[in-house]
Amino acid sequence: MEFKFSSYENCLSFALEENYKFVNLSNALDSDEKSILLRHDIDFSLDHALKFAEIEKSLNVQATYFVRTHCKYYNTLSYSSKEILNKLESLGHIIGLHFEEDYYSEENLYVSMQLEKKILDSLLNSPLKHIAPHEPTRTNRLEYDKNILNEIGINFQAYDKDILEKYKYISDSSGKFKDGFLEEHLVKNKETHLYVLTHPVWWFEKSPVERY
């Protein structure tokens, strides 16, 4: 399997043929059927994310897109970025906060998180309710305090321990599926519950050169 958009589309089509149901963080634990949870962390390119969203929409599949507010490569507050975020929403997808906690001091962590939520809420058509930490292996934090999150208005987090216990988690971090490609898990392993994280920057139409 290559990191081509066409390969991704083929995998989703195959999953639908195999009667997989696509879920999100809010209903993943409710599903006893064969299920796939799709998540995209937008680390570098909103344009690449839009390509994923259009493929998913064509197959009537929903995913969750986590956006950064301190990215060097795109300005979340720009008009063009807002247009893309609203387009993602109009295609039926969910927008979440890709939170960069080491941008802040520890004592201001949740206050800063609430501020970022308010900023994104001002751009989005629906209130933001999902969060995923940026580079959790580096910051050494997967989960946040659920009670405080609920007070802020964030109800779902990407590394909920109950979801990770139920779903086989695979990620293309650093441009590699270290635990096996998406295709392999669908065709060979036939996982009942699969959690797929992609980073749109690694994917391309014809050549990896398109990314740079």
PDB file of N, CA and C in Angstrom, residues 21-32 35-39 62-66 92-96 127-131 146 150 153-160 162-163 166-167 195:
ATOM      1  N   LYS A  21     -18.717  -0.382   9.881  1.00  0.00           N
ATOM      2  CA  LYS A  21     -19.427   0.851  10.203  1.00  0.00           C
ATOM      3  C   LYS A  21     -18.392   1.892  10.624  1.00  0.00           C
ATOM      4  N   PHE A  22     -18.541   3.115  10.132  1.00  0.00           N
ATOM      5  CA  PHE A  22     -17.616   4.181  10.517  1.00  0.00           C
ATOM      6  C   PHE A  22     -18.204   4.977  11.674  1.00  0.00           C
ATOM      7  N   VAL A  23     -17.393   5.137  12.723  1.00  0.00           N
ATOM      8  CA  VAL A  23     -17.850   5.780  13.953  1.00  0.00           C
ATOM      9  C   VAL A  23     -16.946   6.967  14.266  1.00  0.00           C
ATOM     10  N   ASN A  24     -17.326   7.730  15.294  1.00  0.00           N
ATOM     11  CA  ASN A  24     -16.469   8.810  15.775  1.00  0.00           C
ATOM     12  C   ASN A  24     -16.250   8.645  17.278  1.00  0.00           C
ATOM     13  N   LEU A  25     -15.538   9.568  17.891  1.00  0.00           N
ATOM     14  CA  LEU A  25     -15.212   9.431  19.309  1.00  0.00           C
ATOM     15  C   LEU A  25     -16.431   9.441  20.215  1.00  0.00           C
ATOM     16  N   SER A  26     -17.527  10.020  19.747  1.00  0.00           N
ATOM     17  CA  SER A  26     -18.721  10.111  20.589  1.00  0.00           C
ATOM     18  C   SER A  26     -19.525   8.819  20.623  1.00  0.00           C
ATOM     19  N   ASN A  27     -19.401   7.986  19.603  1.00  0.00           N
ATOM     20  CA  ASN A  27     -20.215   6.760  19.583  1.00  0.00           C
ATOM     21  C   ASN A  27     -19.402   5.485  19.407  1.00  0.00           C
ATOM     22  N   ALA A  28     -18.076   5.589  19.447  1.00  0.00           N
ATOM     23  CA  ALA A  28     -17.223   4.423  19.207  1.00  0.00           C
ATOM     24  C   ALA A  28     -17.462   3.304  20.217  1.00  0.00           C
ATOM     25  N   LEU A  29     -17.739   3.664  21.460  1.00  0.00           N
ATOM     26  CA  LEU A  29     -17.925   2.645  22.498  1.00  0.00           C
ATOM     27  C   LEU A  29     -19.305   2.005  22.438  1.00  0.00           C
ATOM     28  N   ASP A  30     -20.227   2.598  21.683  1.00  0.00           N
ATOM     29  CA  ASP A  30     -21.586   2.067  21.587  1.00  0.00           C
ATOM     30  C   ASP A  30     -21.718   0.985  20.522  1.00  0.00           C
ATOM     31  N   SER A  31     -20.708   0.876  19.655  1.00  0.00           N
ATOM     32  CA  SER A  31     -20.817  -0.017  18.513  1.00  0.00           C
ATOM     33  C   SER A  31     -20.260  -1.401  18.813  1.00  0.00           C
ATOM     34  N   ASP A  32     -21.106  -2.415  18.616  1.00  0.00           N
ATOM     35  CA  ASP A  32     -20.658  -3.804  18.729  1.00  0.00           C
ATOM     36  C   ASP A  32     -20.413  -4.413  17.359  1.00  0.00           C
ATOM     37  N   SER A  35     -16.251  -1.971  13.251  1.00  0.00           N
ATOM     38  CA  SER A  35     -16.241  -0.516  13.246  1.00  0.00           C
ATOM     39  C   SER A  35     -14.851   0.043  12.965  1.00  0.00           C
ATOM     40  N   ILE A  36     -14.838   1.197  12.310  1.00  0.00           N
ATOM     41  CA  ILE A  36     -13.594   1.927  12.058  1.00  0.00           C
ATOM     42  C   ILE A  36     -13.770   3.366  12.522  1.00  0.00           C
ATOM     43  N   LEU A  37     -12.826   3.810  13.328  1.00  0.00           N
ATOM     44  CA  LEU A  37     -12.789   5.188  13.809  1.00  0.00           C
ATOM     45  C   LEU A  37     -11.690   5.909  13.033  1.00  0.00           C
ATOM     46  N   LEU A  38     -12.069   6.953  12.286  1.00  0.00           N
ATOM     47  CA  LEU A  38     -11.116   7.697  11.459  1.00  0.00           C
ATOM     48  C   LEU A  38     -10.775   9.035  12.097  1.00  0.00           C
ATOM     49  N   ARG A  39      -9.484   9.296  12.191  1.00  0.00           N
ATOM     50  CA  ARG A  39      -9.009  10.562  12.755  1.00  0.00           C
ATOM     51  C   ARG A  39      -7.863  11.094  11.905  1.00  0.00           C
ATOM     52  N   GLN A  62     -17.623   9.466   7.658  1.00  0.00           N
ATOM     53  CA  GLN A  62     -17.295  10.599   8.509  1.00  0.00           C
ATOM     54  C   GLN A  62     -15.961  10.395   9.201  1.00  0.00           C
ATOM     55  N   ALA A  63     -15.204  11.498   9.359  1.00  0.00           N
ATOM     56  CA  ALA A  63     -13.947  11.466  10.104  1.00  0.00           C
ATOM     57  C   ALA A  63     -13.870  12.697  10.999  1.00  0.00           C
ATOM     58  N   THR A  64     -12.904  12.673  11.923  1.00  0.00           N
ATOM     59  CA  THR A  64     -12.665  13.817  12.794  1.00  0.00           C
ATOM     60  C   THR A  64     -11.311  14.422  12.462  1.00  0.00           C
ATOM     61  N   TYR A  65     -11.294  15.743  12.279  1.00  0.00           N
ATOM     62  CA  TYR A  65     -10.087  16.476  11.894  1.00  0.00           C
ATOM     63  C   TYR A  65      -9.639  17.373  13.044  1.00  0.00           C
ATOM     64  N   PHE A  66      -8.400  17.165  13.508  1.00  0.00           N
ATOM     65  CA  PHE A  66      -7.880  17.943  14.619  1.00  0.00           C
ATOM     66  C   PHE A  66      -6.937  19.023  14.102  1.00  0.00           C
ATOM     67  N   GLY A  92     -19.696  17.086   6.364  1.00  0.00           N
ATOM     68  CA  GLY A  92     -20.198  16.154   7.381  1.00  0.00           C
ATOM     69  C   GLY A  92     -19.172  15.696   8.391  1.00  0.00           C
ATOM     70  N   HIS A  93     -18.002  16.328   8.411  1.00  0.00           N
ATOM     71  CA  HIS A  93     -16.941  15.900   9.315  1.00  0.00           C
ATOM     72  C   HIS A  93     -16.923  16.716  10.603  1.00  0.00           C
ATOM     73  N   ILE A  94     -16.164  16.232  11.573  1.00  0.00           N
ATOM     74  CA  ILE A  94     -16.058  16.856  12.890  1.00  0.00           C
ATOM     75  C   ILE A  94     -14.704  17.553  13.003  1.00  0.00           C
ATOM     76  N   ILE A  95     -14.701  18.744  13.585  1.00  0.00           N
ATOM     77  CA  ILE A  95     -13.458  19.473  13.834  1.00  0.00           C
ATOM     78  C   ILE A  95     -13.127  19.415  15.317  1.00  0.00           C
ATOM     79  N   GLY A  96     -11.883  19.054  15.625  1.00  0.00           N
ATOM     80  CA  GLY A  96     -11.430  19.012  17.004  1.00  0.00           C
ATOM     81  C   GLY A  96     -10.182  19.857  17.186  1.00  0.00           C
ATOM     82  N   PRO A 127     -20.136  23.980  17.890  1.00  0.00           N
ATOM     83  CA  PRO A 127     -19.192  24.088  19.001  1.00  0.00           C
ATOM     84  C   PRO A 127     -18.192  22.933  19.001  1.00  0.00           C
ATOM     85  N   LEU A 128     -16.965  23.246  19.296  1.00  0.00           N
ATOM     86  CA  LEU A 128     -15.907  22.237  19.342  1.00  0.00           C
ATOM     87  C   LEU A 128     -16.053  21.395  20.602  1.00  0.00           C
ATOM     88  N   LYS A 129     -16.029  20.067  20.460  1.00  0.00           N
ATOM     89  CA  LYS A 129     -16.234  19.166  21.603  1.00  0.00           C
ATOM     90  C   LYS A 129     -15.177  18.065  21.681  1.00  0.00           C
ATOM     91  N   HIS A 130     -14.200  18.091  20.771  1.00  0.00           N
ATOM     92  CA  HIS A 130     -13.212  17.009  20.691  1.00  0.00           C
ATOM     93  C   HIS A 130     -11.800  17.575  20.832  1.00  0.00           C
ATOM     94  N   ILE A 131     -10.921  16.791  21.464  1.00  0.00           N
ATOM     95  CA  ILE A 131      -9.538  17.226  21.649  1.00  0.00           C
ATOM     96  C   ILE A 131      -8.581  16.053  21.468  1.00  0.00           C
ATOM     97  N   LYS A 146     -11.107  14.510  32.711  1.00  0.00           N
ATOM     98  CA  LYS A 146     -12.432  14.519  32.081  1.00  0.00           C
ATOM     99  C   LYS A 146     -13.373  15.529  32.714  1.00  0.00           C
ATOM    100  N   ASN A 150     -15.093  18.588  30.672  1.00  0.00           N
ATOM    101  CA  ASN A 150     -16.550  18.782  30.594  1.00  0.00           C
ATOM    102  C   ASN A 150     -16.954  20.194  31.002  1.00  0.00           C
ATOM    103  N   GLY A 153     -16.365  22.346  28.166  1.00  0.00           N
ATOM    104  CA  GLY A 153     -17.269  22.081  27.047  1.00  0.00           C
ATOM    105  C   GLY A 153     -16.699  21.118  26.040  1.00  0.00           C
ATOM    106  N   ILE A 154     -15.616  20.445  26.427  1.00  0.00           N
ATOM    107  CA  ILE A 154     -15.010  19.416  25.580  1.00  0.00           C
ATOM    108  C   ILE A 154     -15.383  18.060  26.162  1.00  0.00           C
ATOM    109  N   ASN A 155     -16.064  17.256  25.375  1.00  0.00           N
ATOM    110  CA  ASN A 155     -16.644  16.010  25.900  1.00  0.00           C
ATOM    111  C   ASN A 155     -15.938  14.734  25.447  1.00  0.00           C
ATOM    112  N   PHE A 156     -15.083  14.840  24.437  1.00  0.00           N
ATOM    113  CA  PHE A 156     -14.464  13.634  23.876  1.00  0.00           C
ATOM    114  C   PHE A 156     -12.987  13.877  23.612  1.00  0.00           C
ATOM    115  N   GLN A 157     -12.172  12.881  24.012  1.00  0.00           N
ATOM    116  CA  GLN A 157     -10.744  13.018  23.772  1.00  0.00           C
ATOM    117  C   GLN A 157     -10.202  11.797  23.031  1.00  0.00           C
ATOM    118  N   ALA A 158      -9.199  12.050  22.216  1.00  0.00           N
ATOM    119  CA  ALA A 158      -8.724  11.069  21.243  1.00  0.00           C
ATOM    120  C   ALA A 158      -8.147   9.805  21.869  1.00  0.00           C
ATOM    121  N   TYR A 159      -7.527   9.953  23.046  1.00  0.00           N
ATOM    122  CA  TYR A 159      -6.883   8.793  23.653  1.00  0.00           C
ATOM    123  C   TYR A 159      -7.635   8.306  24.890  1.00  0.00           C
ATOM    124  N   ASP A 160      -8.933   8.363  24.813  1.00  0.00           N
ATOM    125  CA  ASP A 160      -9.760   7.791  25.876  1.00  0.00           C
ATOM    126  C   ASP A 160      -9.362   6.330  26.081  1.00  0.00           C
ATOM    127  N   ASP A 162     -10.761   3.787  27.367  1.00  0.00           N
ATOM    128  CA  ASP A 162     -11.756   2.762  27.031  1.00  0.00           C
ATOM    129  C   ASP A 162     -11.805   2.514  25.522  1.00  0.00           C
ATOM    130  N   ILE A 163     -11.636   3.569  24.747  1.00  0.00           N
ATOM    131  CA  ILE A 163     -11.597   3.416  23.287  1.00  0.00           C
ATOM    132  C   ILE A 163     -10.345   2.657  22.873  1.00  0.00           C
ATOM    133  N   LYS A 166     -10.660  -1.009  23.388  1.00  0.00           N
ATOM    134  CA  LYS A 166     -11.598  -1.685  22.486  1.00  0.00           C
ATOM    135  C   LYS A 166     -11.096  -1.740  21.048  1.00  0.00           C
ATOM    136  N   TYR A 167     -10.387  -0.698  20.617  1.00  0.00           N
ATOM    137  CA  TYR A 167     -10.000  -0.555  19.214  1.00  0.00           C
ATOM    138  C   TYR A 167      -8.510  -0.809  19.008  1.00  0.00           C
ATOM    139  N   TYR A 195      -8.959   1.687  14.854  1.00  0.00           N
ATOM    140  CA  TYR A 195      -8.818   3.127  15.055  1.00  0.00           C
ATOM    141  C   TYR A 195      -7.651   3.580  14.185  1.00  0.00           C
TER     142      TYR A 195
END
